[in-house]
Coordinates of N, CA and C in Angstrom, one line a residue:
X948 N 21.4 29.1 -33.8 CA 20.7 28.4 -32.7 C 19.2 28.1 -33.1
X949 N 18.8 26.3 -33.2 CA 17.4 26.5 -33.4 C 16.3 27.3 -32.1
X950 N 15.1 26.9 -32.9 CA 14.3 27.1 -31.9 C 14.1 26.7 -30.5
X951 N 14.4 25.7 -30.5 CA 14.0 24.4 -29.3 C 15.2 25.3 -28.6
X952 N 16.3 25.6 -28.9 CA 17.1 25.9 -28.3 C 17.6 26.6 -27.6
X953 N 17.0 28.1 -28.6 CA 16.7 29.2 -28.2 C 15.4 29.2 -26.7
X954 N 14.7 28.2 -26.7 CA 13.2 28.3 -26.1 C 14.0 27.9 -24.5
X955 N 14.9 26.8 -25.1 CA 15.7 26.5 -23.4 C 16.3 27.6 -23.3
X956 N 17.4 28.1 -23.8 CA 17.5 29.5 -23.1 C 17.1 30.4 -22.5
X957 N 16.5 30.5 -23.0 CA 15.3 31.9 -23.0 C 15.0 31.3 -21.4
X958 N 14.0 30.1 -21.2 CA 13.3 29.7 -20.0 C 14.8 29.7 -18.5
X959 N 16.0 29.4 -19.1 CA 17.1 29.2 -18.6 C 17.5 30.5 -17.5
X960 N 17.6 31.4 -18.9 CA 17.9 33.0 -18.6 C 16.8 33.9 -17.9
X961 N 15.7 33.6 -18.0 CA 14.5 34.6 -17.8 C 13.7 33.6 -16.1
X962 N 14.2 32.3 -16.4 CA 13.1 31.5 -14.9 C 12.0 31.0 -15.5
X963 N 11.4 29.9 -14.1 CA 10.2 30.0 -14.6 C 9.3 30.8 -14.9
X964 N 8.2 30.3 -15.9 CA 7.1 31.2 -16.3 C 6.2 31.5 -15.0
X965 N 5.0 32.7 -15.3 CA 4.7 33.2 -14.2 C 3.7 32.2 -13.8
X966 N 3.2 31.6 -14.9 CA 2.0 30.6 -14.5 C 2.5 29.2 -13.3
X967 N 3.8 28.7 -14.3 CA 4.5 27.0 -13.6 C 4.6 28.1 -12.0
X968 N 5.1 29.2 -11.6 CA 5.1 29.8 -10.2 C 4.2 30.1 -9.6
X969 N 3.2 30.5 -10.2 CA 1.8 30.2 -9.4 C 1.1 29.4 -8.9
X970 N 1.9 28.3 -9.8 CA 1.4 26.6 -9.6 C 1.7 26.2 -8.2
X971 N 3.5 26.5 -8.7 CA 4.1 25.6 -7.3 C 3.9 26.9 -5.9
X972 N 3.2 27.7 -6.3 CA 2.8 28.6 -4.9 C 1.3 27.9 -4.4
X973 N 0.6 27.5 -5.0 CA -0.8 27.3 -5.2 C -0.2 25.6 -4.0
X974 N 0.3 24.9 -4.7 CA 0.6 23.3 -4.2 C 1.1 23.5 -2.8
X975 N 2.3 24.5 -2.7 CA 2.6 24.6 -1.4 C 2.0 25.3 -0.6
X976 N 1.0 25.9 -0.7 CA -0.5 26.5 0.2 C -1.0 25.5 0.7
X977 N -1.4 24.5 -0.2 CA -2.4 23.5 0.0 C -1.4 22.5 0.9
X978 N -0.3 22.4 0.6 CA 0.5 21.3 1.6 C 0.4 22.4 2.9
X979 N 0.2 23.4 3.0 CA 1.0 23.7 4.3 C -0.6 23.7 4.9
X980 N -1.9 24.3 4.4 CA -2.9 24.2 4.7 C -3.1 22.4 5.8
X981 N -3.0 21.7 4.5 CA -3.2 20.2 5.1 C -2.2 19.9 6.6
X982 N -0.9 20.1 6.5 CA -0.2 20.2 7.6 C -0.9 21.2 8.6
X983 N -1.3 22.1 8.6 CA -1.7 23.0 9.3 C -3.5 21.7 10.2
X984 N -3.9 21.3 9.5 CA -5.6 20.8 9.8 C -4.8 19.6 10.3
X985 N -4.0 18.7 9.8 CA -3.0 17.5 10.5 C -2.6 17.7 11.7
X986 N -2.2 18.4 12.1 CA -1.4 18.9 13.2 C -2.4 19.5 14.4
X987 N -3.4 20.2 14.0 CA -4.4 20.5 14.5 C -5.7 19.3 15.0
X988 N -5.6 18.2 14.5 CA -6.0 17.1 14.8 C -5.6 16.3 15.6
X989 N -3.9 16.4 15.5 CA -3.2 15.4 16.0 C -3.3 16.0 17.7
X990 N -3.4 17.3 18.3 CA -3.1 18.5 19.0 C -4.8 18.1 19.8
X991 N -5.7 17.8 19.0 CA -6.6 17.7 19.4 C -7.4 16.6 20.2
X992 N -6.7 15.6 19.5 CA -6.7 14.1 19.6 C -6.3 14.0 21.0
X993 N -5.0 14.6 20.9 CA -4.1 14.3 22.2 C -4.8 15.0 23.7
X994 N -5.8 15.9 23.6 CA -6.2 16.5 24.1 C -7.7 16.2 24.8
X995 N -8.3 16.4 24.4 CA -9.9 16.1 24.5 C -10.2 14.8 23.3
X996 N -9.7 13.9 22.5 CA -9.8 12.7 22.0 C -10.7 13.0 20.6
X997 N -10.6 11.3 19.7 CA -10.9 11.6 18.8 C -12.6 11.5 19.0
X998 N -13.5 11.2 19.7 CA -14.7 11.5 19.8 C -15.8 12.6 20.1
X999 N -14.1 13.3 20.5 CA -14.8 14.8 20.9 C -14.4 16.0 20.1
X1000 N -14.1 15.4 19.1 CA -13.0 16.6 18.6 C -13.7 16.9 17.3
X1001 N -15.0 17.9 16.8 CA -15.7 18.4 16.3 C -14.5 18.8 15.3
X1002 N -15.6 19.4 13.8 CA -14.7 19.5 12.8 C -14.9 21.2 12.8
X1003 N -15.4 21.8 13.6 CA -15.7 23.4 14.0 C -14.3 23.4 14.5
X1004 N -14.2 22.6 16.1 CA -13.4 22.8 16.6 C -12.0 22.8 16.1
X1005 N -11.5 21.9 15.0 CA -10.3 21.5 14.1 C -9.9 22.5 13.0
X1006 N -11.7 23.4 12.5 CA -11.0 24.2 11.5 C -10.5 25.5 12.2
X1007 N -10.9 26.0 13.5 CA -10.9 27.0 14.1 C -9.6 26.7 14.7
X1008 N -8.9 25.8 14.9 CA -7.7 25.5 15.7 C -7.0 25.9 14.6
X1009 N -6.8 25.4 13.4 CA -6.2 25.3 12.1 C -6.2 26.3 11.5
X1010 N -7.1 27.0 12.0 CA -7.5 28.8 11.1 C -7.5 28.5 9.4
X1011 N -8.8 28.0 9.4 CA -9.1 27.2 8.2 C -11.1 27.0 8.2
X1012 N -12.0 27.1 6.8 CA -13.0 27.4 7.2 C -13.1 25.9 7.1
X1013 N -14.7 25.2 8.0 CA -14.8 23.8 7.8 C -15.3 23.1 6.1
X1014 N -15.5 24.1 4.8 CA -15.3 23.4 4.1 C -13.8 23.0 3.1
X1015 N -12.8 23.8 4.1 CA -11.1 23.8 3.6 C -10.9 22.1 4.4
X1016 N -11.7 22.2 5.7 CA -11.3 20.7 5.9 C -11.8 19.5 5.2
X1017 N -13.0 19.8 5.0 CA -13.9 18.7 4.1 C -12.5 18.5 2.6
X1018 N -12.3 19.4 2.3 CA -11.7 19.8 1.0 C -10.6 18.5 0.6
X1019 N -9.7 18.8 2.1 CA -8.7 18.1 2.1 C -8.8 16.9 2.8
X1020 N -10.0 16.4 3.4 CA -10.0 15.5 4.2 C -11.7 15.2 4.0
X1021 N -12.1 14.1 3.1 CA -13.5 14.3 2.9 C -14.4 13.1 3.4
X1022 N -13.6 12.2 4.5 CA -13.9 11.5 5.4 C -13.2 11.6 6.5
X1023 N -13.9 10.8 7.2 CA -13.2 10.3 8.5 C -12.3 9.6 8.7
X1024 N -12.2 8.7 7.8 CA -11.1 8.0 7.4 C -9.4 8.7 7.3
X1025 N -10.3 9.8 6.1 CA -9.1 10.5 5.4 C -8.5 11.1 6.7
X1026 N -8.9 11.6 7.7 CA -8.2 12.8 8.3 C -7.9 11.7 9.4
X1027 N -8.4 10.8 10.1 CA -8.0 9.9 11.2 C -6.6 9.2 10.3
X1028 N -6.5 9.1 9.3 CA -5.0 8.2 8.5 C -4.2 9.1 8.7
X1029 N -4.4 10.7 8.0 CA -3.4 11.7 7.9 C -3.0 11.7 9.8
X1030 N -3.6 11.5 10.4 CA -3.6 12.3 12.0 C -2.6 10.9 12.7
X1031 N -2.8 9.7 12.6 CA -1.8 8.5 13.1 C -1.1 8.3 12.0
X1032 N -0.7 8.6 10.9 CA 0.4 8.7 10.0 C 1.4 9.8 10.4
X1033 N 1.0 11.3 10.7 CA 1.7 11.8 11.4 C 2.2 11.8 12.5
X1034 N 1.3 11.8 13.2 CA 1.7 11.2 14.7 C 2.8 10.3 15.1
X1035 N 2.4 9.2 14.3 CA 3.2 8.0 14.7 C 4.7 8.5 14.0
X1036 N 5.1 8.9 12.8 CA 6.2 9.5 12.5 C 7.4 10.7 13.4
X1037 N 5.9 10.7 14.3 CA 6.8 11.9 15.5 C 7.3 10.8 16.7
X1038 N 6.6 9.8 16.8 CA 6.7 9.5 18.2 C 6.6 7.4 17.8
X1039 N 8.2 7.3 17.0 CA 7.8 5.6 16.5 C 7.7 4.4 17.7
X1040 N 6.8 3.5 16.7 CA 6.2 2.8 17.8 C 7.3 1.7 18.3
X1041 N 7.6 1.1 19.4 CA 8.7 0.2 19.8 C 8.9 -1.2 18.6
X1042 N 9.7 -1.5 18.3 CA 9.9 -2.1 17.1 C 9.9 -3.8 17.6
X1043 N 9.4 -4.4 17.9 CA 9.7 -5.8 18.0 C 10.8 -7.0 17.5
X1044 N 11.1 -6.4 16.9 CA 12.5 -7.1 16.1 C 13.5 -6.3 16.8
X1045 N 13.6 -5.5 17.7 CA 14.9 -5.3 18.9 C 15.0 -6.7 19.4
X1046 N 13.9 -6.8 19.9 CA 13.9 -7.8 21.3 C 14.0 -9.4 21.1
X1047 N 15.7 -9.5 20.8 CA 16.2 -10.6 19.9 C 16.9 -11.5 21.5
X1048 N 16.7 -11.4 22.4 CA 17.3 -12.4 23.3 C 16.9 -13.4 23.6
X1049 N 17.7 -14.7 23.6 CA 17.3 -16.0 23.5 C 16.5 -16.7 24.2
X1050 N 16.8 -16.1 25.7 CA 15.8 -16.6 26.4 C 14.5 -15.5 26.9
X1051 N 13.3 -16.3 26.3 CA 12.3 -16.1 26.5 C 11.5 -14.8 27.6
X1052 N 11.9 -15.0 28.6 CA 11.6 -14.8 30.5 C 12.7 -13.2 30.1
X1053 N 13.9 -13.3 29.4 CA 14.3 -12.1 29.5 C 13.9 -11.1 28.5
X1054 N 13.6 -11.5 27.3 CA 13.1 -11.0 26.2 C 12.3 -10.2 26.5
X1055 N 11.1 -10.8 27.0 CA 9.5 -10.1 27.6 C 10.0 -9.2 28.8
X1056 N 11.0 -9.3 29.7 CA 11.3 -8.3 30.3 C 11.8 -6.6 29.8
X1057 N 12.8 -7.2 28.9 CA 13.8 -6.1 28.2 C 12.0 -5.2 27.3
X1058 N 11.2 -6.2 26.3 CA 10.2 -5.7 25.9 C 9.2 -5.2 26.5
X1059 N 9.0 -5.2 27.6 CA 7.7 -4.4 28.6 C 8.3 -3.2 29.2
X1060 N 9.6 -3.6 29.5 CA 10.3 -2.1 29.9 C 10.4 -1.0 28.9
X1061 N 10.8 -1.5 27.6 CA 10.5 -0.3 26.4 C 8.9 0.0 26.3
X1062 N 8.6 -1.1 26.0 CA 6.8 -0.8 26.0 C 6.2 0.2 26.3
X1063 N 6.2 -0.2 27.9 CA 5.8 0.6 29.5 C 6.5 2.3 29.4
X1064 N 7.8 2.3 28.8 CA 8.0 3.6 28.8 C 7.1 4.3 27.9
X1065 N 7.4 3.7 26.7 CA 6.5 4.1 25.6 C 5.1 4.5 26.0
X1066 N 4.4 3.6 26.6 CA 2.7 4.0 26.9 C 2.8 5.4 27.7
X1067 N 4.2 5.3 29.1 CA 3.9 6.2 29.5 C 4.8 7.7 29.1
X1068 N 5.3 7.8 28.1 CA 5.1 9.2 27.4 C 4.3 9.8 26.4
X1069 N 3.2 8.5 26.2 CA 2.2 9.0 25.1 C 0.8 8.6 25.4
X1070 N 1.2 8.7 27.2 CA -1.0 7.8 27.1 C -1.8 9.0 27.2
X1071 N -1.5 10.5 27.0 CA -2.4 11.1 26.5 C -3.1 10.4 25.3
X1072 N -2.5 10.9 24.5 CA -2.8 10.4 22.8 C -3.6 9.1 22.6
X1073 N -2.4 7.6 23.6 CA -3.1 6.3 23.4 C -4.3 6.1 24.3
X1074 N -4.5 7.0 25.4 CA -5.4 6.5 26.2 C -6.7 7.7 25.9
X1075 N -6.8 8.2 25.2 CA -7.9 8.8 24.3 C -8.1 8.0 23.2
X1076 N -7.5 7.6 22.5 CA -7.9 7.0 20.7 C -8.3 5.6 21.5
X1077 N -7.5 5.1 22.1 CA -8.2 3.6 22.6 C -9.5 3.5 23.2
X1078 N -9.8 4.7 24.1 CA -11.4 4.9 24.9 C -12.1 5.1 23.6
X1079 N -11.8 5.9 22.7 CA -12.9 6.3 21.7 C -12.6 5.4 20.3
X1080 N -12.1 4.4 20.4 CA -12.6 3.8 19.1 C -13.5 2.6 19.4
X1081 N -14.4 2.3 20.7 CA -16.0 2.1 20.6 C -16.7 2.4 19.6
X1082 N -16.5 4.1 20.2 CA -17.7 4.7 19.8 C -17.8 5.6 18.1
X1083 N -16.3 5.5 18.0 CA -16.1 5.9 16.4 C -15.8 5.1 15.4
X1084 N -16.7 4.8 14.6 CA -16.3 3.8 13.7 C -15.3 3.7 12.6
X1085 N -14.8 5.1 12.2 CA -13.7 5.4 11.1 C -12.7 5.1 12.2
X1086 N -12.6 5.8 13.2 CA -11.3 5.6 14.2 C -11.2 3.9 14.3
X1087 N -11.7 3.0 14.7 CA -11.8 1.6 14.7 C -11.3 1.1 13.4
X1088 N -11.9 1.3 12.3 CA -11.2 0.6 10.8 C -9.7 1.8 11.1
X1089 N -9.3 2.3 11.3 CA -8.0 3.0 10.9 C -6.8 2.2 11.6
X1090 N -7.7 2.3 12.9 CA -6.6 1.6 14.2 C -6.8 0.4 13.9
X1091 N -7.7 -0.4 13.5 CA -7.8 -1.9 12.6 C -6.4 -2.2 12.0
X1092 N -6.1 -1.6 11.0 CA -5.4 -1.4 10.2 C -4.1 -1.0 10.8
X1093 N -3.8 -0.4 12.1 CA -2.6 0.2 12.1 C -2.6 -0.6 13.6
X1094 N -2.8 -0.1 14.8 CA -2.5 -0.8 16.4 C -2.8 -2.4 16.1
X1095 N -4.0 -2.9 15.7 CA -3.5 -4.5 15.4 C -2.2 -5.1 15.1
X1096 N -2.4 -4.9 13.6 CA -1.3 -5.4 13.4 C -0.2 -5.7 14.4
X1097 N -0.1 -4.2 14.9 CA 1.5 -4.1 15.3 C 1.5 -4.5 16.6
X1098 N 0.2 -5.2 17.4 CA 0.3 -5.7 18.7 C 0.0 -7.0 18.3
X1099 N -0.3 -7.6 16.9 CA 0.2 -8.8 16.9 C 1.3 -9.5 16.7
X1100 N 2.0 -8.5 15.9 CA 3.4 -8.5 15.7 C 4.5 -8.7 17.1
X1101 N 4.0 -8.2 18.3 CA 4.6 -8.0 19.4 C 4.5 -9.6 20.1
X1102 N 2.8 -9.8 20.1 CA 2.5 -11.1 20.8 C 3.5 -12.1 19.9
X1103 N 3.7 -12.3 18.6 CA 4.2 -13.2 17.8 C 5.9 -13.4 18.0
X1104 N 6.3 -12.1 18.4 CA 7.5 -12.0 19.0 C 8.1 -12.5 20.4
X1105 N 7.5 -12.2 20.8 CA 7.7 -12.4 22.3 C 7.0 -14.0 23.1
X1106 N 6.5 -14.6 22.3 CA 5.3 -16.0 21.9 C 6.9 -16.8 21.8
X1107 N 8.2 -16.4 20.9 CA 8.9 -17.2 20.7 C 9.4 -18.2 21.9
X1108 N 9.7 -19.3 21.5 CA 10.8 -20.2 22.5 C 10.3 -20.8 23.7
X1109 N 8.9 -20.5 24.2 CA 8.5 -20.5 25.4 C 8.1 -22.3 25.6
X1110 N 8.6 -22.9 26.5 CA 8.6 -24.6 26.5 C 6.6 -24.9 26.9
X1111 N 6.2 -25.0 25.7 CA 5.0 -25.0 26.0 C 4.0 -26.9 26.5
X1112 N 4.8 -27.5 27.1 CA 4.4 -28.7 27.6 C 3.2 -28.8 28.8
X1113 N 3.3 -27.7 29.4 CA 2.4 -27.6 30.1 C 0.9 -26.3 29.9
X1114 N 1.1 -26.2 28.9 CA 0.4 -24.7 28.4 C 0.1 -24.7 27.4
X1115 N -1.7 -25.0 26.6 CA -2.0 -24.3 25.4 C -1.1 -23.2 24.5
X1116 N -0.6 -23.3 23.5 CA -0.8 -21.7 23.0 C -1.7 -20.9 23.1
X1117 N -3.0 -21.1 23.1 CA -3.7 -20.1 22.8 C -3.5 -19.2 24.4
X1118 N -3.7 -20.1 25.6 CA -3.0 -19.5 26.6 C -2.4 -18.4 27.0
X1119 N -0.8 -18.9 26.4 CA 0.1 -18.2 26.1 C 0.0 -17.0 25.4
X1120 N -0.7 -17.1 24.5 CA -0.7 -16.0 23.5 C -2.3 -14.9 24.1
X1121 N -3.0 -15.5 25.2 CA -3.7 -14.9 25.9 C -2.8 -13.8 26.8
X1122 N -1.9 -14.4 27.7 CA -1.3 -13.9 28.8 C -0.1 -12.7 28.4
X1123 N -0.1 -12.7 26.9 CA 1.2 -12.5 26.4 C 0.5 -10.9 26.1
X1124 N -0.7 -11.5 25.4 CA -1.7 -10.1 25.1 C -2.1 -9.1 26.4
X1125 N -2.6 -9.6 27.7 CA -2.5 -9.4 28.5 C -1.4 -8.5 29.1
X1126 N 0.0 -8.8 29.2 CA 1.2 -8.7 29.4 C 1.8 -7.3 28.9
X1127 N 0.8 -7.0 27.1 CA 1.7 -6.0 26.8 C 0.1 -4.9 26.3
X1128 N -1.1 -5.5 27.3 CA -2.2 -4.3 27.2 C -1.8 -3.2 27.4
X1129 N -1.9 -1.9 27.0 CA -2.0 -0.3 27.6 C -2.9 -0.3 28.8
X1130 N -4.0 -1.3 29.4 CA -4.7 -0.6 30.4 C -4.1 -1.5 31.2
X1131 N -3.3 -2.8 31.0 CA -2.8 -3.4 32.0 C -1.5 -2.5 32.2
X1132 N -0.9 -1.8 31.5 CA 0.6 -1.3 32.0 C -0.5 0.3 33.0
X1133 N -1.1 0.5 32.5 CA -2.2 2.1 33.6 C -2.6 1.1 34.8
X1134 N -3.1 0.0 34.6 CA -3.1 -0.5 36.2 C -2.0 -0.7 37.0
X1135 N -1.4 -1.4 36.3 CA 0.2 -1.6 37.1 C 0.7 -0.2 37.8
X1136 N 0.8 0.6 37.1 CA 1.6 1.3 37.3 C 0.6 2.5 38.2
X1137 N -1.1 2.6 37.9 CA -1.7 3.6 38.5 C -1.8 2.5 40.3
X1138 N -1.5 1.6 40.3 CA -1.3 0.8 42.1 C 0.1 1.6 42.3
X1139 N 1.2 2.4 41.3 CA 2.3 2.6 41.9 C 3.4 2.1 41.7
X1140 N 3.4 1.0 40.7 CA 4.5 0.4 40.0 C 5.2 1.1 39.3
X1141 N 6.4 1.4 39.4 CA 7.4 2.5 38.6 C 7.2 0.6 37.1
X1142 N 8.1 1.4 36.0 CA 7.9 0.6 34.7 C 8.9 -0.7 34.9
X1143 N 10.3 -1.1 35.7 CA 10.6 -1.9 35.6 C 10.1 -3.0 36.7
X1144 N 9.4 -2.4 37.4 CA 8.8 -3.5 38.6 C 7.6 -3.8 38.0
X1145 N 6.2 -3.2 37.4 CA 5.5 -3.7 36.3 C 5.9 -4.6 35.5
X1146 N 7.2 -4.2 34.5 CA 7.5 -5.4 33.6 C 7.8 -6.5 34.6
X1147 N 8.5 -6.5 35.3 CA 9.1 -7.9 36.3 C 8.1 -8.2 36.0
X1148 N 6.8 -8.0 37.3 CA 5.8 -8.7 37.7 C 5.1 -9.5 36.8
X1149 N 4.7 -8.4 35.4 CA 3.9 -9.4 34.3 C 4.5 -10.5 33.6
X1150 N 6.3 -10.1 33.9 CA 7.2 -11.3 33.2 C 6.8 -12.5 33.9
X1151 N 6.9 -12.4 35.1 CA 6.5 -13.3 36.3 C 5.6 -14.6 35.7
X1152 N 4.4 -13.5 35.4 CA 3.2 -13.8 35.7 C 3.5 -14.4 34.4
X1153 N 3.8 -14.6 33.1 CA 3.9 -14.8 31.7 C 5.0 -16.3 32.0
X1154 N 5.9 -16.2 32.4 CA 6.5 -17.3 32.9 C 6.1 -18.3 33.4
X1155 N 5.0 -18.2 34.4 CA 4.6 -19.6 35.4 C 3.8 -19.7 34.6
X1156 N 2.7 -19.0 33.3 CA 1.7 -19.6 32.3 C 2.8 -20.4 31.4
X1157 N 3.9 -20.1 31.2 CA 4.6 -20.5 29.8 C 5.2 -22.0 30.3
X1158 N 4.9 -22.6 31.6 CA 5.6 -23.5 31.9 C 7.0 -23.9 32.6
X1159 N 7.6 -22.5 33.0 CA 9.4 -22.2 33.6 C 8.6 -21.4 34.6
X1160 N 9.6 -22.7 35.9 CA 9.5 -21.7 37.3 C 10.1 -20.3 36.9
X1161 N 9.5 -19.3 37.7 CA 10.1 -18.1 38.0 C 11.6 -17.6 38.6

């Protein structure tokens, strides 16, 4: 048996070394630490929001000292991406490419009713990060980056087919924004509107802009 061969054996028969085990003990500390400060953010977010939510307060939730959070998270940035990265993997956001029906008037119906549910099993979470990214600027470039997009993506979807002869686009794509606001579906629905009489109404309202009687 050469050497080399003997050496795989040896490592084969005996395990890893004591050091490569202290390694992968050391990595899985630190992953469970970061999950631990993640989750504690996300908990916190949902709670008292991302403007209120001190990093005393986060390490002490986390049972973690505040330079284990710096450590792992050495911006605002860093820990607002980890916190709606996680988040949103718990709780995914309504996908716009369902809402494939031909006609227009029904589309935006079928899509305000998923919407509308959606806002209302998570407007803890959405109706704190939305009040506070005024006044937080890392929160604002994060959600830049992540709630844009994906409520342009929505307006661009639901924008489709609509007989626009009597109606700007830009209009349309006002009313549409409008249509699928989080504080328009909290007004709708804090007058008393259960979520499919809300969607009706805004479909309504999105229809006589789009140019088709109701």
């Amino acid at each position: 048996m050469s050497s080399s061969q003997y050496n795989l054996y040896n490592e084969f028969m005996t395990g890893p070394s004591p050091r490569a085990y202290r390694k992968r003990k050391r990595t899985e500390s630190e992953q469970d630490t970061r999950r631990r400060i993640t989750e504690a953010a996300v908990r916190l977010h949902g709670t008292v929001g991302p403007g209120k939510t001190s990093i005393s307060d986060l390490a002490k939730l986390a049972g973690v000292s505040r330079m284990t959070v710096y450590n792992h998270f050495p911006t605002e940035v860093d820990l607002f991406t980890a916190c709606s990265t996680h988040w949103a993997t718990q709780n995914p956001f309504p996908d716009p490419s369902r809402w494939t029906a031909a006609d227009p008037s029904e589309r935006l119906v079928c899509a305000l009713e998923e919407l509308y549910g959606w806002y209302a099993f998570n407007q803890g979470m959405l109706g704190n990060v939305l009040r506070d990214i005024p006044i937080v600027p890392a929160l604002a470039e994060v959600m830049g980056g992540l709630w844009s997009p994906w409520m342009n993506g929505i307006v661009r979807a639901l924008g489709q087919g609509w007989p626009l002869e009597e109606v700007r686009p830009e209009t349309l794509d006002a009313v549409l924004r409008l249509a699928v606001d989080f504080n328009t579906w909290q007004t709708l629905t804090g007058s008393g509107l259960d979520h499919p009489a809300a969607a009706a109404l805004m479909a309504q309202i999105v229809t006589c802009m789009g140019g088709r009687a109701p």
